[in-house]
Amino acid sequence: MSQDNAESAPMTDDEQRLHQLGYAQELSRTMSGFSNFAVSFTIISILSGCLTLYGFGMNTGGPAMIVWGWPFVGLMTLFVGLAMAEVCSSYPTAGGLYYWAAKLAPSNGAAWAWFTGWFNFLGQVAVTAGIDFGAAFFLNAFLDLQFGFSATPVHTILLFGLILLVHALLNSLGVKLVARLNDISVWWHIVGVLFIVGALVLLPDHHQSAGFVFGHFVNNTGWHSTFYVGMLGLLLAQYTFTGYDASAHMTEETHDAARSGPRGIVMSILVSLGAGWVLLIGLTFAIQSYQGSLESKTGVPPAQIFIDAVGLTMGKILLLVVIGAQLFCGMSSVTANSRMIYAFSRDNALPGSSLWHKINSKTRTPTNAIWLAAGGAFVLGLPYLWNQTAYAAVTSIAVIGLYIAYVLPTLLRLIQGNNFVPGPWSLGRWSRPIGIIAIVWVAFITVLFMLPQASPITSKNFNYTPIAVLVVLGFAAAYWFLSARRWFTGPKVQGSEAELAAIERDLDVI
């Protein structure tokens, strides 16, 4: 595009609003509202979260908690998502949560933004690790069944690294490809769930009773409290319902962002709630041997359930459907993670910010941030080599990191009261009660998922979630008090209207 054309092209409403928020249109705004929804729906990925933690659920509460925990957690998550969506409509920018915290804080906005951003960063990296780790588990199970590639920790970590590598490469090619793959992913998930449930309903000779599916409780944790174990079992659902902040992080690349972003958040939760419940009920009815599934040599109970229910060949096909969904999911998670890193670095909040904020002039994507997202996720998954419960810990870290970041802007929005200026998507008089429910729920799960998950506690089953959270919180706090509080002022305005236009001209000319 020539300089003259760049100057004469009228600004869209989205670009005008972004300028009002202080940022230039550096990223390529090519995503539709459906594509924005597709990113969050793909990251929630019922075929990833539900199935990768299904074995955890079988031991921690069993069918009763798997089936009834899902709609309960889904409803609580909807309250959190609704509160987030209202704020997203007011501030449609890639910074998302930490930007909202800065703008809504009655005082010390920089500090609120700093800690919200660091929790968001931790959660984003952990959820990327959890998704691709789950994909590695399932891919290893398939390779074991097909080629005898045994499901050892070393093999799983190898596949984990390769999957992250592929996802980083795909994201580096540009947002148009990612958006296209996300659109495909939505239908892959919907049709995949129908295909899997249909096969599990029609093909097995035997199904479990309704009493077993909806009422059987299992406790293989070593703890003696039914209530405590049942609460721990909620992790299956709560981990799955993460990552929908992606719709907010993608708003600078989405048309009609002040409406599309909030809709993407809420609709991704609602569609996942319905489709996920159908999947979990269908899978639980199809269990042929409960203990046999838990002791499967593949290391993946759902894979054994498939094989026992529909035979080896069809079981492998169902497994491939799940793996495909998980790969879509991980790719989208790297996308959202990199946009959060890009925005946080744009405001100089990460060490080496100038490197992570750099935009690739050819693809208009934050390539360096993409590789940081993938590399950080890989490091977080490495403890699996010596700690077999590391995956559950990674998922707990993702839940705690993300949900603390989700709810801090909601808390600040409640403090604002009538001073809050809503966007075109608003909760109206329901804003306060919905926000209060969201805050109470997040406080509960933050404590819950830091607690021990097995008894007696040993080095091999130790839940290292509190350590990971405290390390990141301690680093962020030390960094803040020793240095950042003297120079970090929160989200930075990139310049005047003329300076923002100049940034955009330079990118267009390149």
XYZ file of C-alpha atoms in Angstrom:
510
model
C 0.000 0.000 0.000
C 1.338 3.438 -0.845
C 1.732 6.168 1.755
C -0.936 8.326 0.102
C -3.465 5.491 0.136
C -2.649 4.712 3.756
C -3.300 8.350 4.680
C -6.562 8.605 2.743
C -8.092 5.301 3.881
C -10.889 6.060 6.382
C -10.571 4.516 9.832
C -13.088 1.893 10.897
C -14.945 2.090 14.216
C -12.650 -0.649 15.544
C -9.527 1.312 14.649
C -10.961 4.513 16.130
C -11.737 2.743 19.403
C -8.250 1.198 19.490
C -6.741 4.657 18.988
C -8.884 5.935 21.876
C -7.402 3.147 24.026
C -3.939 4.373 23.021
C -2.762 1.794 20.483
C -1.988 1.623 16.791
C -3.538 -1.023 14.552
C -0.343 -3.098 14.297
C -1.965 -6.511 14.068
C -3.944 -7.642 11.032
C -7.693 -7.165 11.709
C -9.064 -9.954 9.544
C -11.018 -12.187 11.960
C -14.803 -12.451 11.857
C -16.985 -12.733 14.955
C -17.313 -16.458 14.289
C -13.538 -16.840 14.112
C -13.210 -14.985 17.411
C -15.682 -17.411 19.014
C -13.865 -20.282 17.344
C -10.574 -19.444 19.077
C -12.086 -19.629 22.565
C -14.241 -22.662 21.756
C -11.203 -24.439 20.369
C -9.114 -23.675 23.469
C -11.879 -24.848 25.812
C -11.907 -27.969 23.597
C -14.178 -30.516 25.236
C -12.346 -33.248 23.309
C -9.125 -32.141 24.988
C -9.911 -31.170 28.570
C -12.734 -33.633 29.205
C -10.792 -36.619 27.938
C -7.254 -35.871 29.097
C -8.459 -35.538 32.707
C -11.079 -38.284 32.436
C -8.790 -40.788 34.168
C -8.265 -38.271 36.995
C -12.043 -38.007 37.286
C -12.461 -41.802 37.345
C -10.239 -41.966 40.430
C -11.474 -38.755 42.061
C -15.228 -39.001 42.416
C -15.971 -41.359 39.539
C -19.024 -41.202 37.266
C -21.178 -39.224 39.723
C -18.736 -36.317 39.873
C -17.781 -36.539 36.191
C -21.400 -36.266 35.073
C -22.828 -33.859 37.676
C -19.697 -31.801 38.221
C -19.756 -30.707 34.585
C -23.051 -28.721 34.507
C -22.400 -27.269 37.978
C -18.923 -26.010 37.064
C -20.202 -24.909 33.661
C -22.847 -22.721 35.300
C -20.297 -21.165 37.674
C -17.962 -20.574 34.744
C -20.757 -18.846 32.841
C -21.023 -16.285 35.660
C -17.279 -15.637 35.399
C -17.484 -15.374 31.606
C -20.454 -12.993 31.651
C -18.638 -10.649 34.032
C -15.531 -10.753 31.827
C -17.525 -10.186 28.658
C -19.030 -6.941 29.964
C -15.590 -5.490 30.681
C -14.241 -6.777 27.350
C -16.902 -4.766 25.536
C -15.623 -1.575 27.155
C -11.935 -2.258 26.485
C -11.487 -4.388 23.320
C -7.691 -4.645 23.281
C -5.205 -7.509 23.079
C -3.963 -6.773 26.589
C -7.282 -7.996 27.884
C -7.330 -8.672 31.598
C -4.324 -6.671 32.735
C -5.374 -3.647 30.644
C -8.860 -3.832 32.176
C -7.375 -3.975 35.680
C -5.312 -0.848 35.037
C -8.269 1.133 33.738
C -10.738 -0.005 36.412
C -8.527 0.328 39.497
C -9.552 3.317 41.649
C -5.874 3.773 42.594
C -2.533 2.033 42.011
C -3.671 0.941 38.568
C -0.147 0.003 37.569
C 0.168 -2.484 40.447
C -3.220 -4.063 39.675
C -2.241 -4.379 36.016
C 1.160 -5.827 36.890
C -0.109 -8.667 39.079
C -3.156 -9.398 36.902
C -0.852 -9.646 33.900
C 1.583 -11.983 35.619
C -1.190 -14.329 36.762
C -2.586 -14.249 33.231
C 0.863 -15.011 31.830
C 1.275 -17.971 34.220
C -2.170 -19.324 33.402
C -1.731 -18.904 29.656
C 1.597 -20.747 29.632
C 0.197 -23.492 31.877
C -2.957 -23.998 29.818
C -0.843 -24.271 26.647
C 1.322 -26.846 28.411
C -1.720 -28.743 29.658
C -3.394 -28.893 26.254
C -0.343 -30.018 24.301
C 0.653 -32.378 27.106
C -2.761 -33.999 26.805
C -2.310 -34.237 23.035
C 1.064 -35.921 23.624
C -0.586 -38.458 25.962
C -3.215 -39.385 23.402
C -0.809 -39.394 20.448
C 1.532 -41.649 22.428
C -1.381 -43.995 23.146
C -2.205 -44.189 19.434
C 1.437 -44.762 18.449
C 1.686 -47.477 21.093
C -1.391 -49.253 19.730
C -0.341 -48.861 16.104
C 3.442 -49.127 16.173
C 4.428 -50.262 19.672
C 5.865 -46.837 20.603
C 5.496 -47.357 24.353
C 3.900 -44.700 26.543
C 6.931 -43.809 28.688
C 7.576 -40.367 30.230
C 10.534 -39.806 27.890
C 8.440 -40.603 24.804
C 5.586 -38.394 26.037
C 7.911 -35.438 26.637
C 9.458 -35.951 23.177
C 6.025 -35.820 21.530
C 5.070 -32.867 23.734
C 8.066 -30.901 22.444
C 7.357 -31.800 18.804
C 3.702 -30.759 19.087
C 4.687 -27.399 20.585
C 7.193 -26.943 17.764
C 4.515 -27.541 15.119
C 2.101 -25.149 16.827
C 4.718 -22.418 17.023
C 5.521 -22.856 13.329
C 1.844 -22.719 12.300
C 1.285 -19.548 14.318
C 4.376 -17.965 12.786
C 2.803 -18.236 9.319
C 0.112 -15.620 10.053
C -3.287 -15.107 11.636
C -5.264 -15.832 8.445
C -4.102 -19.463 8.482
C -4.793 -19.734 12.209
C -8.276 -18.241 11.790
C -9.060 -20.667 8.950
C -7.915 -23.641 11.032
C -9.967 -22.417 14.000
C -13.096 -22.212 11.843
C -12.488 -25.820 10.783
C -11.851 -26.737 14.412
C -15.354 -25.720 15.518
C -16.946 -28.196 13.118
C -14.306 -30.828 13.897
C -15.305 -30.608 17.565
C -19.072 -30.610 17.006
C -19.079 -33.378 14.388
C -16.390 -35.249 16.331
C -18.478 -35.320 19.503
C -21.528 -36.533 17.573
C -19.443 -39.200 15.822
C -17.824 -40.440 19.032
C -21.044 -40.448 21.060
C -22.938 -42.043 18.181
C -20.381 -44.858 17.935
C -20.408 -45.388 21.714
C -24.219 -45.525 21.766
C -24.783 -47.763 18.739
C -21.842 -50.179 18.590
C -21.176 -51.629 22.080
C -22.999 -54.818 23.115
C -23.192 -53.622 26.700
C -23.766 -50.275 28.397
C -23.573 -49.240 32.022
C -26.825 -48.616 33.902
C -28.193 -45.123 34.459
C -27.681 -45.652 38.170
C -23.966 -46.263 37.601
C -23.495 -43.297 35.248
C -25.390 -40.754 37.329
C -24.803 -42.062 40.850
C -21.690 -44.242 41.235
C -18.973 -42.607 43.360
C -15.337 -43.753 43.275
C -12.520 -42.758 45.605
C -9.059 -44.059 44.708
C -7.194 -41.092 46.205
C -6.405 -42.439 49.671
C -8.445 -39.671 51.319
C -11.422 -40.720 53.483
C -13.625 -37.665 53.020
C -16.207 -38.168 50.267
C -16.926 -34.435 50.129
C -13.237 -33.506 49.804
C -12.642 -36.044 47.053
C -15.775 -34.940 45.221
C -14.623 -31.329 45.281
C -11.179 -32.321 43.953
C -12.970 -34.099 41.106
C -14.310 -30.740 39.879
C -10.856 -30.121 38.373
C -11.844 -32.138 35.284
C -14.573 -29.671 34.379
C -12.917 -26.503 35.641
C -9.689 -27.145 33.723
C -11.680 -27.730 30.540
C -13.508 -24.414 31.002
C -10.368 -22.301 30.628
C -8.845 -20.216 27.877
C -11.949 -18.321 26.776
C -10.113 -15.069 27.498
C -8.657 -15.757 24.041
C -11.633 -13.871 22.571
C -10.465 -10.774 24.444
C -6.821 -11.193 23.418
C -7.861 -11.476 19.755
C -10.046 -8.335 19.715
C -7.392 -6.226 17.947
C -7.636 -8.726 15.077
C -11.464 -9.014 15.080
C -14.138 -6.986 13.272
C -16.775 -5.306 15.499
C -14.576 -6.194 18.465
C -16.698 -4.552 21.196
C -19.510 -6.985 20.414
C -17.697 -9.952 18.860
C -15.252 -10.352 21.764
C -17.932 -10.601 24.493
C -20.078 -12.895 22.351
C -17.074 -15.113 21.716
C -16.471 -15.479 25.461
C -20.067 -16.300 26.382
C -20.966 -18.484 23.397
C -17.810 -20.582 23.714
C -18.812 -21.442 27.304
C -22.448 -22.192 26.433
C -21.726 -24.394 23.415
C -18.995 -26.256 25.317
C -21.342 -26.773 28.275
C -23.940 -28.554 26.154
C -21.649 -30.549 23.878
C -19.288 -31.528 26.711
C -22.071 -32.962 28.851
C -23.268 -35.119 25.961
C -19.697 -36.370 25.453
C -19.105 -37.229 29.117
C -22.424 -39.039 29.520
C -21.898 -41.021 26.303
C -18.356 -42.024 27.283
C -19.358 -43.076 30.804
C -22.252 -45.235 29.566
C -19.769 -47.036 27.250
C -17.312 -48.154 29.975
C -16.923 -51.939 29.745
C -14.304 -52.488 32.468
C -13.779 -49.645 34.944
C -10.590 -50.995 36.498
C -9.303 -52.245 33.149
C -9.618 -48.760 31.696
C -7.710 -47.239 34.598
C -4.910 -49.814 34.238
C -4.637 -49.543 30.428
C -1.089 -49.938 29.159
C -1.700 -46.922 26.893
C -1.851 -44.727 29.987
C -5.031 -43.124 28.622
C -8.308 -44.536 30.060
C -10.561 -43.059 27.318
C -8.492 -44.895 24.682
C -9.133 -48.189 26.482
C -12.832 -47.355 26.816
C -13.000 -46.787 23.036
C -11.237 -50.068 22.273
C -13.292 -52.124 24.736
C -16.562 -50.615 23.520
C -16.167 -50.560 19.722
C -13.141 -52.731 18.927
C -9.522 -51.975 18.129
C -9.932 -50.519 14.625
C -12.859 -48.227 15.402
C -11.238 -47.370 18.728
C -8.167 -46.080 16.893
C -10.376 -43.993 14.594
C -12.120 -42.392 17.578
C -8.714 -41.771 19.126
C -7.570 -39.951 15.971
C -10.662 -37.731 16.101
C -9.728 -36.748 19.662
C -6.063 -36.161 18.765
C -7.086 -33.911 15.871
C -9.220 -31.799 18.203
C -6.406 -31.562 20.741
C -3.969 -30.383 18.087
C -6.401 -27.665 16.973
C -6.809 -26.696 20.622
C -3.081 -26.402 21.322
C -2.532 -24.306 18.212
C -5.194 -21.816 19.345
C -3.771 -21.706 22.845
C -0.361 -20.689 21.490
C -2.137 -17.962 19.481
C -3.905 -16.460 22.496
C -0.848 -16.862 24.723
C 1.389 -15.043 22.249
C -1.062 -12.119 21.947
C -1.114 -11.700 25.703
C 2.714 -11.770 25.773
C 2.812 -9.275 22.885
C 0.454 -6.854 24.633
C 2.126 -7.206 28.040
C 5.520 -6.600 26.432
C 4.157 -3.635 24.475
C 3.820 -2.019 27.900
C 7.322 -3.164 28.925
C 6.120 -5.583 31.649
C 8.175 -8.690 30.766
C 11.954 -9.051 30.896
C 13.205 -8.535 27.334
C 9.972 -6.786 26.343
C 11.447 -5.172 23.231
C 12.147 -8.650 21.870
C 8.715 -10.157 22.675
C 6.791 -7.146 21.376
C 8.462 -7.180 17.965
C 6.082 -7.666 15.027
C 7.043 -9.687 11.954
C 6.503 -7.212 9.115
C 5.546 -9.928 6.612
C 2.944 -11.819 8.654
C 1.920 -9.002 11.047
C 2.217 -11.478 13.927
C 4.321 -11.338 17.141
C 6.667 -14.163 16.121
C 9.030 -13.902 19.088
C 6.120 -13.968 21.536
C 4.869 -17.122 19.825
C 8.163 -18.900 20.511
C 8.236 -17.692 24.123
C 4.734 -19.114 24.620
C 5.768 -22.509 23.248
C 9.113 -22.576 25.083
C 7.577 -21.626 28.434
C 4.957 -24.349 28.093
C 7.645 -26.948 27.391
C 9.593 -26.003 30.524
C 6.442 -26.272 32.652
C 5.808 -29.832 31.439
C 9.322 -31.170 32.087
C 8.662 -32.259 35.733
C 6.618 -35.141 34.281
C 9.933 -36.920 33.756
C 10.137 -37.530 37.518
C 6.666 -36.655 38.871
C 3.832 -38.778 37.444
C 1.142 -36.424 38.806
C 2.720 -33.435 37.066
C -0.084 -33.225 34.497
C -2.757 -32.695 37.172
C -0.497 -30.035 38.712
C -0.090 -28.239 35.378
C -3.861 -28.177 34.925
C -4.313 -26.820 38.459
C -1.748 -24.093 37.751
C -3.639 -23.167 34.582
C -6.946 -22.917 36.454
C -5.556 -20.857 39.332
C -3.415 -18.528 37.223
C -6.135 -17.826 34.686
C -9.066 -17.529 37.065
C -7.310 -15.106 39.419
C -6.566 -12.963 36.353
C -10.165 -13.410 35.159
C -11.743 -12.222 38.388
C -9.503 -9.284 39.409
C -11.007 -6.961 36.737
C -14.475 -8.145 37.826
C -13.678 -7.169 41.413
C -12.468 -3.755 40.269
C -15.518 -3.312 38.068
C -17.748 -3.873 41.146
C -15.725 -1.319 43.098
C -16.280 1.161 40.249
C -20.048 0.824 40.627
C -21.910 3.417 38.567
C -18.625 5.000 37.472
C -18.060 2.079 35.096
C -18.842 3.046 31.504
C -20.266 -0.047 29.743
C -19.654 -0.865 26.114
C -22.332 -1.933 23.623
C -22.508 -5.397 25.307
C -23.703 -4.874 28.901
C -25.238 -6.906 31.769
C -27.220 -3.934 33.071
C -28.686 -4.475 36.548
C -27.428 -8.073 36.609
C -23.815 -6.946 36.585
C -23.372 -6.784 40.387
C -24.943 -10.154 41.411
C -23.188 -11.973 38.571
C -19.863 -10.374 39.531
C -20.231 -11.335 43.200
C -20.973 -14.977 42.336
C -17.945 -15.052 40.012
C -15.606 -13.693 42.699
C -16.797 -16.149 45.383
C -16.421 -19.093 42.995
C -12.883 -18.177 41.948
C -11.823 -17.719 45.582
C -13.131 -21.231 46.324
C -11.397 -23.015 43.445
C -8.135 -21.137 44.002
C -7.839 -22.723 47.446
C -9.289 -26.082 46.367
C -6.867 -26.864 43.563
C -3.798 -26.077 45.666
C -4.711 -28.839 48.128
C -3.162 -32.353 48.094
C -4.830 -34.654 45.572
C -3.627 -38.029 46.917
C -2.836 -39.602 50.275
C -0.355 -40.405 51.705
C 1.609 -37.505 50.225
C 4.866 -38.597 48.588
C 7.423 -37.054 46.240
C 5.746 -38.826 43.324
C 2.214 -37.562 43.951
C 3.016 -34.192 45.506
C 0.877 -31.393 44.080
C 3.469 -28.795 43.111
C 0.804 -26.247 42.125
C 1.357 -24.023 45.205
C 5.109 -23.959 44.523
C 4.670 -22.919 40.883
C 2.112 -20.253 41.801
C 4.288 -18.926 44.645
C 7.411 -18.858 42.457
C 5.682 -16.738 39.816
C 3.923 -14.570 42.412
C 7.169 -14.180 44.355
C 9.090 -13.238 41.207
C 6.413 -10.752 40.137
C 6.261 -9.245 43.630
C 10.040 -8.986 44.001
C 10.370 -7.549 40.499
C 7.634 -5.027 41.332
C 8.933 -3.818 44.688
C 12.618 -3.827 43.764
C 12.305 -2.275 40.324
C 9.077 -2.145 38.334
C 7.094 0.092 40.685
C 9.518 2.901 39.817
C 8.999 2.701 36.061
C 5.955 0.528 35.193
C 2.976 2.846 34.837
C 0.532 0.341 33.381
C -0.644 0.232 29.777
C 1.271 2.837 27.784
C -0.198 5.084 25.141
C 1.824 4.540 21.972
C 1.483 8.152 20.907
C -0.752 10.890 19.581
C -3.242 10.290 16.792
C -0.603 11.343 14.267
C 2.021 9.063 15.826
C -0.368 6.069 15.808
C -1.143 6.737 12.146
C 2.594 6.894 11.410
C 3.137 3.482 13.027
C 0.381 2.032 10.866
C 1.761 3.680 7.703
C 5.166 2.198 8.320
C 3.713 -1.285 8.650
C 1.582 -0.858 5.517
C 4.508 0.396 3.462
C 6.647 -2.556 4.575
